[in-house]
PDB file of C-alpha atoms and ligand atoms in Angstrom:
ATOM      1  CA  UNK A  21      49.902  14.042  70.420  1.00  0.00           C
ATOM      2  CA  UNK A  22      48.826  12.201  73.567  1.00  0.00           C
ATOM      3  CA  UNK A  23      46.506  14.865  74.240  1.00  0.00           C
ATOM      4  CA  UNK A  24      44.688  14.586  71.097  1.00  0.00           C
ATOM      5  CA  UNK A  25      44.537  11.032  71.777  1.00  0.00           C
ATOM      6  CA  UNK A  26      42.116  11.492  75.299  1.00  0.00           C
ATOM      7  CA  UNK A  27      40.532  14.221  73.508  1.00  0.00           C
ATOM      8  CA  UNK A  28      39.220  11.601  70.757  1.00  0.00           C
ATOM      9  CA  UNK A  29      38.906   8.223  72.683  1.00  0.00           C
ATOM     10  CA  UNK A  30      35.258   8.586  73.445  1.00  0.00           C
ATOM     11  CA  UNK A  31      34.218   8.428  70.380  1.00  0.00           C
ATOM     12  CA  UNK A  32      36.707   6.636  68.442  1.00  0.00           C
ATOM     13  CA  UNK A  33      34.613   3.762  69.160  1.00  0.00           C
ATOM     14  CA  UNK A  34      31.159   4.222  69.107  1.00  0.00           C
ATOM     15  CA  UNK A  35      30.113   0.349  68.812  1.00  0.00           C
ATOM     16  CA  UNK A  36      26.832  -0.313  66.995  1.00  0.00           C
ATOM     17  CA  UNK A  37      24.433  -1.628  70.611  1.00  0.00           C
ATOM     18  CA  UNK A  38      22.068  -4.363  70.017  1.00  0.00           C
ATOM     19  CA  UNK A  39      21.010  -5.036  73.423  1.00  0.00           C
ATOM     20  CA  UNK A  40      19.640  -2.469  76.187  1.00  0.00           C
ATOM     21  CA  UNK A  41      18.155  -1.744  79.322  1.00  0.00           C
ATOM     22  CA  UNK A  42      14.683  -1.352  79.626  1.00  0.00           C
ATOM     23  CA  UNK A  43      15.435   1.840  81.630  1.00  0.00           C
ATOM     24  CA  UNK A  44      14.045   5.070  79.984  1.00  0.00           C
ATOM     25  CA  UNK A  45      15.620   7.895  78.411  1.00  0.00           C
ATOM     26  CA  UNK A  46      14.539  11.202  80.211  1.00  0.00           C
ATOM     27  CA  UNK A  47      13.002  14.082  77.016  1.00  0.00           C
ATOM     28  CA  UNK A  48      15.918  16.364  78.005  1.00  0.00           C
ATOM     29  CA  UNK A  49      18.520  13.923  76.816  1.00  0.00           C
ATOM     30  CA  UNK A  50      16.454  12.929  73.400  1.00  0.00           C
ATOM     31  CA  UNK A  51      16.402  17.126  73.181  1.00  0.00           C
ATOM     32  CA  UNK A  52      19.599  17.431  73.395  1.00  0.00           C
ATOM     33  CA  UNK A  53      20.352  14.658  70.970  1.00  0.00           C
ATOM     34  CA  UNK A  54      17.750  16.095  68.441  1.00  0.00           C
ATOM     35  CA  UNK A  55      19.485  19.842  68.420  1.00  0.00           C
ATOM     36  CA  UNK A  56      22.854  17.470  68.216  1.00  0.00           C
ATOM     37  CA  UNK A  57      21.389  16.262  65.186  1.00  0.00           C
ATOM     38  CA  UNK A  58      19.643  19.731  63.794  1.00  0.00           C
ATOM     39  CA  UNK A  59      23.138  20.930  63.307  1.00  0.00           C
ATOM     40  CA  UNK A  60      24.581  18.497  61.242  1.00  0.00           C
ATOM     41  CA  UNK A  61      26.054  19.727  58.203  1.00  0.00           C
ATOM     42  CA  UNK A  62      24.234  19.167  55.059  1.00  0.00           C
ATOM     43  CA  UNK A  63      25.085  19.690  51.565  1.00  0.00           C
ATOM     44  CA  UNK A  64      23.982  22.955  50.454  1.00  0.00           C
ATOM     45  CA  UNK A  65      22.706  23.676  54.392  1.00  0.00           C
ATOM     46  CA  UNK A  66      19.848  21.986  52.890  1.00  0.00           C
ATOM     47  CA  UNK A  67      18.780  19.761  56.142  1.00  0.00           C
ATOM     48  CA  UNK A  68      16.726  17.844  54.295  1.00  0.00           C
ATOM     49  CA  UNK A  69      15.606  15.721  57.406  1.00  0.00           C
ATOM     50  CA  UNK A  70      12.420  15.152  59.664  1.00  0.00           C
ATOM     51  CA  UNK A  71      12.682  13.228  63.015  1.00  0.00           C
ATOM     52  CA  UNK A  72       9.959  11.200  64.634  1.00  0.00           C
ATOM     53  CA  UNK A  73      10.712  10.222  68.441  1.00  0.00           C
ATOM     54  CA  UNK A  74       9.155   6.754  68.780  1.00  0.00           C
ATOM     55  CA  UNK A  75       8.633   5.574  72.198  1.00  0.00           C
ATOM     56  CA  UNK A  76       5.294   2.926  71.597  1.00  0.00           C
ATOM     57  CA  UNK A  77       6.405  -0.421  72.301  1.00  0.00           C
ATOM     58  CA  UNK A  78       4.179  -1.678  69.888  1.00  0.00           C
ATOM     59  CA  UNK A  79       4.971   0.318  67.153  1.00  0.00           C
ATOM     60  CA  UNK A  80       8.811  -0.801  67.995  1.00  0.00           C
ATOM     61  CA  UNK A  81       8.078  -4.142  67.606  1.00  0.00           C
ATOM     62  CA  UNK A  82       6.152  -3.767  64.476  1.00  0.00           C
ATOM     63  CA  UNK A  83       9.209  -1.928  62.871  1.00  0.00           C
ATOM     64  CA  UNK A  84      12.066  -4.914  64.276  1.00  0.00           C
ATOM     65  CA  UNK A  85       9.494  -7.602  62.785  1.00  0.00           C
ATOM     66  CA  UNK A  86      10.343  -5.814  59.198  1.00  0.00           C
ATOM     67  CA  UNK A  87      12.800  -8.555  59.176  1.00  0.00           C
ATOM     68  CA  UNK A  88      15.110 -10.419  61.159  1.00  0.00           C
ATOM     69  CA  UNK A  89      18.190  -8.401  60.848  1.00  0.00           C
ATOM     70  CA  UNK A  90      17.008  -5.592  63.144  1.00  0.00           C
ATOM     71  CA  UNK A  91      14.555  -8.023  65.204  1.00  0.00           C
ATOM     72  CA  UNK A  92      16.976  -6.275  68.188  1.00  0.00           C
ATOM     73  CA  UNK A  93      15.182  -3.283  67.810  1.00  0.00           C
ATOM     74  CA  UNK A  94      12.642  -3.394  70.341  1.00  0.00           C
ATOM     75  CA  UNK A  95      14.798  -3.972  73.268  1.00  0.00           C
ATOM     76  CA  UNK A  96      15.904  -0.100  72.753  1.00  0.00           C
ATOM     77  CA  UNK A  97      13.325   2.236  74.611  1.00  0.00           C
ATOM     78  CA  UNK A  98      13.176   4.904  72.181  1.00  0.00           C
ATOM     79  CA  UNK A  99      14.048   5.398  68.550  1.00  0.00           C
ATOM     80  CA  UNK A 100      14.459   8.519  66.424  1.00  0.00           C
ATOM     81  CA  UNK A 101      13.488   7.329  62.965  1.00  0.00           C
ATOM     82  CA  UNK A 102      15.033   9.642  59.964  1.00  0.00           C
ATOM     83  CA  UNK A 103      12.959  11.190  57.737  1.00  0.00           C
ATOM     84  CA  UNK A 104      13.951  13.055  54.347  1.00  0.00           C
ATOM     85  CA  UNK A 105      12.595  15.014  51.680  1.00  0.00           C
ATOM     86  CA  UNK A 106      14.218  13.154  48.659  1.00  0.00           C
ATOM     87  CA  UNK A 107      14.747  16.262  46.499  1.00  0.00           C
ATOM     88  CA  UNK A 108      18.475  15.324  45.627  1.00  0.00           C
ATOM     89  CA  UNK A 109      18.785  11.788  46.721  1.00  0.00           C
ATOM     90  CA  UNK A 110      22.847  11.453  46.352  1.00  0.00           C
ATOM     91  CA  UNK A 111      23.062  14.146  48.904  1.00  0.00           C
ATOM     92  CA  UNK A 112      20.368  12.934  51.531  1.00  0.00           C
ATOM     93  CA  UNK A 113      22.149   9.439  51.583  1.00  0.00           C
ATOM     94  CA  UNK A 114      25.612  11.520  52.675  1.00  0.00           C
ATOM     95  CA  UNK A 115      23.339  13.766  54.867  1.00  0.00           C
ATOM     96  CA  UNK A 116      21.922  10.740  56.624  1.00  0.00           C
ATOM     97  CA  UNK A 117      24.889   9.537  57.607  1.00  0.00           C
ATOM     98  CA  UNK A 118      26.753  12.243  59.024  1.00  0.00           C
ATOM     99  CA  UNK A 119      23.037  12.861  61.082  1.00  0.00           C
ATOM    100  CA  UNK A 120      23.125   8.922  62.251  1.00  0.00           C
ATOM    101  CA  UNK A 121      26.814   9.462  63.513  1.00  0.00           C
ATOM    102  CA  UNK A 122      25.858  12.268  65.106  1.00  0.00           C
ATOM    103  CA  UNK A 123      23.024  10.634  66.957  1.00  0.00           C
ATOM    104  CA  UNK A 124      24.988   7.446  67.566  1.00  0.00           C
ATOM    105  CA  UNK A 125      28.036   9.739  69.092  1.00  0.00           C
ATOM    106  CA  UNK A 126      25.927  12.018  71.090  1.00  0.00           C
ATOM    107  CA  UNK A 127      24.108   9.038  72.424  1.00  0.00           C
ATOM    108  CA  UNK A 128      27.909   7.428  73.457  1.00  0.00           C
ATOM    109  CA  UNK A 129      29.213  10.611  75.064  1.00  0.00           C
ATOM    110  CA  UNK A 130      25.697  11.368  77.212  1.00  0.00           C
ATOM    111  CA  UNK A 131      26.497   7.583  78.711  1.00  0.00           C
ATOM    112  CA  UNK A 132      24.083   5.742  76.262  1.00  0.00           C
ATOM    113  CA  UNK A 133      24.567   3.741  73.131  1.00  0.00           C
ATOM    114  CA  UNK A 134      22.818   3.582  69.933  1.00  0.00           C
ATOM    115  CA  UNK A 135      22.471   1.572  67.041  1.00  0.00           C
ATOM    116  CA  UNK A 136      20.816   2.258  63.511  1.00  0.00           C
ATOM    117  CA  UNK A 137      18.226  -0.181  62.344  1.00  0.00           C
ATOM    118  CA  UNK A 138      17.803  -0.081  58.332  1.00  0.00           C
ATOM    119  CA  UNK A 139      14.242  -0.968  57.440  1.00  0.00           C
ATOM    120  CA  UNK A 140      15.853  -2.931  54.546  1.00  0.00           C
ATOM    121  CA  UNK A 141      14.462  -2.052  50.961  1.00  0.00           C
ATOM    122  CA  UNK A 142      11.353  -0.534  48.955  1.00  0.00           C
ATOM    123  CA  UNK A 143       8.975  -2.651  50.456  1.00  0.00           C
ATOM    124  CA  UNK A 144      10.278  -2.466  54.276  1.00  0.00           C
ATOM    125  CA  UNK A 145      10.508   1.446  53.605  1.00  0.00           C
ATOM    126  CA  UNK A 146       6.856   1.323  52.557  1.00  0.00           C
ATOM    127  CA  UNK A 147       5.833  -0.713  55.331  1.00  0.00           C
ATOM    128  CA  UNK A 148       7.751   1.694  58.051  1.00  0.00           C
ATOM    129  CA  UNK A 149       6.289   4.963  56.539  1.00  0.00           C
ATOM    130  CA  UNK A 150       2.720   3.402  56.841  1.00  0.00           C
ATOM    131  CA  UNK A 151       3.529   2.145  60.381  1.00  0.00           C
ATOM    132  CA  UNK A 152       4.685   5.792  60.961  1.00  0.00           C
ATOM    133  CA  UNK A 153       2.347   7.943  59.288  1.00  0.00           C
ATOM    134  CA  UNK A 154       4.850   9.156  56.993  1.00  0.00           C
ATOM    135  CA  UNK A 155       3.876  10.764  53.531  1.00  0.00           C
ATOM    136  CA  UNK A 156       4.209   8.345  50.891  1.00  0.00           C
ATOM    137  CA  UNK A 157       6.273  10.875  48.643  1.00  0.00           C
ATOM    138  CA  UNK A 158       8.957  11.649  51.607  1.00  0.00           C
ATOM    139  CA  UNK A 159      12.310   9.058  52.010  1.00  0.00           C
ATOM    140  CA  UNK A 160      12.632   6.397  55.394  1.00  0.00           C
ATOM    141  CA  UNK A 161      15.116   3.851  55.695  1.00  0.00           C
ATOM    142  CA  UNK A 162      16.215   3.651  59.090  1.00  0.00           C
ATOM    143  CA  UNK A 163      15.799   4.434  62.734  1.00  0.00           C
ATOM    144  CA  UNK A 164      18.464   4.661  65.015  1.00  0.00           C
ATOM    145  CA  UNK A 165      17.628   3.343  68.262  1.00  0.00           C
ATOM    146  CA  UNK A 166      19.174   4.976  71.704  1.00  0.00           C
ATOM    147  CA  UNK A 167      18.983   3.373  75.268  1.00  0.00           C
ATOM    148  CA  UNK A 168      21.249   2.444  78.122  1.00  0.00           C
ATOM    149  CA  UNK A 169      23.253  -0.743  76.720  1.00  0.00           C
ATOM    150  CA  UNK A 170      22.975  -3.733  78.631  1.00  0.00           C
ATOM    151  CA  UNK A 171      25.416  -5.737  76.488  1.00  0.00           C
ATOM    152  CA  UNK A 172      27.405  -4.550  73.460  1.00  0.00           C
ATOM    153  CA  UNK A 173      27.729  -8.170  72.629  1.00  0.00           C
ATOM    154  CA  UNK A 174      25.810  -9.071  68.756  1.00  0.00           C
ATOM    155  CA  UNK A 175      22.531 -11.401  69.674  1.00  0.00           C
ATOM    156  CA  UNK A 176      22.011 -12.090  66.076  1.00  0.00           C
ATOM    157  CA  UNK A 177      23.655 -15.943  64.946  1.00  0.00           C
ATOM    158  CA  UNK A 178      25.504 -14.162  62.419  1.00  0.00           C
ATOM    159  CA  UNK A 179      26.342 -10.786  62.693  1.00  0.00           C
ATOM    160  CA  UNK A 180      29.696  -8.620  60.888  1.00  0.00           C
ATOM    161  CA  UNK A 181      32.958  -8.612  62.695  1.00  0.00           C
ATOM    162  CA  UNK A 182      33.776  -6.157  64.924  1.00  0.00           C
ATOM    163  CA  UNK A 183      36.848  -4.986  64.557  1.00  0.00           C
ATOM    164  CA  UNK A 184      38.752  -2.738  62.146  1.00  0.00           C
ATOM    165  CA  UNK A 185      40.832  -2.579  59.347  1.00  0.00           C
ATOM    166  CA  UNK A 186      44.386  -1.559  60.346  1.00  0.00           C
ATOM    167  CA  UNK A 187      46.049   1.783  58.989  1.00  0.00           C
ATOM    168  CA  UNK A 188      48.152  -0.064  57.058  1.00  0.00           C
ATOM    169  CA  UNK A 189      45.842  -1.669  55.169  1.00  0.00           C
ATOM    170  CA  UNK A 190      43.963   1.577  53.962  1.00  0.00           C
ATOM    171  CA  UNK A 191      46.005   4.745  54.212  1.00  0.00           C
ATOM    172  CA  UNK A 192      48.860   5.521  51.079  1.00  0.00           C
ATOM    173  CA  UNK A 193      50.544   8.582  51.191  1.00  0.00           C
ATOM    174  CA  UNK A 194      51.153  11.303  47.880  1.00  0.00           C
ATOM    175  CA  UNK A 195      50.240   8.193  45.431  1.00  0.00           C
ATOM    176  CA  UNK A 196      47.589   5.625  46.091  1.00  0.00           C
ATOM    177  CA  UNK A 197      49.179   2.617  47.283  1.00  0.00           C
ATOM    178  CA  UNK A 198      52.960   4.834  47.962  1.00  0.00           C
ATOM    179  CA  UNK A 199      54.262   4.066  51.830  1.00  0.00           C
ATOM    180  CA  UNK A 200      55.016   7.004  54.183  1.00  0.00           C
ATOM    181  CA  UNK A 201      58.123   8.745  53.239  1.00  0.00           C
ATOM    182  CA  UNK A 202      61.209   8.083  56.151  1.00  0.00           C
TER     183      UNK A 202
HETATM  184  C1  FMN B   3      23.923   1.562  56.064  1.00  0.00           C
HETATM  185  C2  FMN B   3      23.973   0.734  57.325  1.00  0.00           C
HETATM  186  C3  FMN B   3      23.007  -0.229  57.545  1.00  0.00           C
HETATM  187  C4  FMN B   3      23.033  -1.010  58.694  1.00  0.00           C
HETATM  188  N1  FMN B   3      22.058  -1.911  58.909  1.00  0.00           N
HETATM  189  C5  FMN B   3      22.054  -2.613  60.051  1.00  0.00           C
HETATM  190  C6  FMN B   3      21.000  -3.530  60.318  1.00  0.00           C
HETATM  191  O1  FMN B   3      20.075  -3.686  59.538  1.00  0.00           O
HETATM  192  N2  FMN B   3      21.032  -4.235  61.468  1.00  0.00           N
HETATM  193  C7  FMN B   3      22.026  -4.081  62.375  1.00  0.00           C
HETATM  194  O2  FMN B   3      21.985  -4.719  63.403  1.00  0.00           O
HETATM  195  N3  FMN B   3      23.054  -3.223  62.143  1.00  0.00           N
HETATM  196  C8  FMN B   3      23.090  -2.493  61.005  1.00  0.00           C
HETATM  197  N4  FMN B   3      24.089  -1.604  60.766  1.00  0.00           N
HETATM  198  C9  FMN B   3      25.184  -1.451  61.746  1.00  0.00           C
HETATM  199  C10 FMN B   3      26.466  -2.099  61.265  1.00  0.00           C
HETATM  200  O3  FMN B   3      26.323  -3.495  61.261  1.00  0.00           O
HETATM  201  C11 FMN B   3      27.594  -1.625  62.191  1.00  0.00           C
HETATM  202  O4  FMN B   3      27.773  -0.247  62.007  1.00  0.00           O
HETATM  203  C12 FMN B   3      28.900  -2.325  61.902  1.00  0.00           C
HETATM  204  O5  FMN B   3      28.762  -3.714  62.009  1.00  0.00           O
HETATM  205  C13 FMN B   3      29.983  -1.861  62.860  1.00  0.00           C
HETATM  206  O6  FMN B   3      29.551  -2.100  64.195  1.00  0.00           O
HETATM  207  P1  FMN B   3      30.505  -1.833  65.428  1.00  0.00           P
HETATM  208  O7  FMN B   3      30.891  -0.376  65.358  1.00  0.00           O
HETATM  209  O8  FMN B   3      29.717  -2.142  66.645  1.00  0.00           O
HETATM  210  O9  FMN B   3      31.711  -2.699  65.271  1.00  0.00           O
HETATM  211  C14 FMN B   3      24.073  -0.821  59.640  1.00  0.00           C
HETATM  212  C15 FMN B   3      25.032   0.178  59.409  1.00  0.00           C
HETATM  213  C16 FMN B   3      24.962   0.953  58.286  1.00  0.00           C
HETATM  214  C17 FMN B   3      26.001   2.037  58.096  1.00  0.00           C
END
């Protein structure tokens, strides 16, 4: 039991990073963070995903001035912004997230942090894919950002909380809302 416990405490929390060093992050770590992501699961092994590596500062801050929720953005040094192909939509949104936690725990265990940055509806989307060069009839809604964290403190005025729901709260056992058997 203890075991299992170290075993998992790295990336049991993998806190969402707002805030980083300006320090660069070498190609062979954003390598091995893009095979990382290349073998996430997908439904149907369908890997429905495209990655673009964005390092241009000003193409950074064009994609945090989107709007002020993810105005943070530009303090990362590099982002990997998630492309998809849209063919079963359902799917891709499930697909994207396992790929985002990927990145975001790959990122945690190499010694950086990450955070994902959602463009923020139809309009943002359209404004990121022309800021990226991305084909009009292919799905973006989010780049997750990956640098050294200077702070894993929230800068916005009014961010979520961070903690968690306890155990309690959300786990029932043979029958939803039934307590553990003693
Ligand atoms: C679908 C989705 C969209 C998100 N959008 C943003 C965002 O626009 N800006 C931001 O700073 N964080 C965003 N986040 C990050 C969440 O705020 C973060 O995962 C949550 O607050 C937990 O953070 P913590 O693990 O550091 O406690 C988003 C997360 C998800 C899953």
């Amino acid at each position: 039991m203890l075991r299992v416990l170290s075993d998992l405490k790295p990336i049991r929390r993998v806190s969402q990073i707002r805030q980083y060093s300006p320090e660069p992050v070498p190609d062979d770590v954003v390598h091995q963070l893009l095979e990382l992501a290349r073998w996430t699961g997908s439904a149907k092994n369908g890997q429905p995903w495209r990655f673009i590596v964005v390092r241009d500062k000003d193409r950074l801050r064009k994609l945090g001035a989107l709007r002020p929720p993810i105005n943070w953005l530009a303090s990362a040094p590099l982002g990997i912004a998630i492309v998809l192909d849209g063919a079963e939509p359902m799917f891709g949104a499930y697909d994207e997230g396992r790929l985002t936690e990927r990145l975001l725990t790959g990122a945690t265990l190499l010694g950086y942090g990450g955070g994902t940055a959602w463009f923020g509806g139809p309009a943002q989307d359209a404004e990121a894919k022309r800021i990226l060069g991305i084909p009009d009839d292919l799905t973006a809604r989010q780049i997750v950002m990956i640098g050294r964290p200077k702070s894993r403190e929230d800068p916005r005025p009014t961010g979520p909380m961070r903690g968690r729901k306890p155990l309690s709260e959300l786990v029932s056992y043979e029958r939803w809302g039934a307590s553990k058997q003693k």
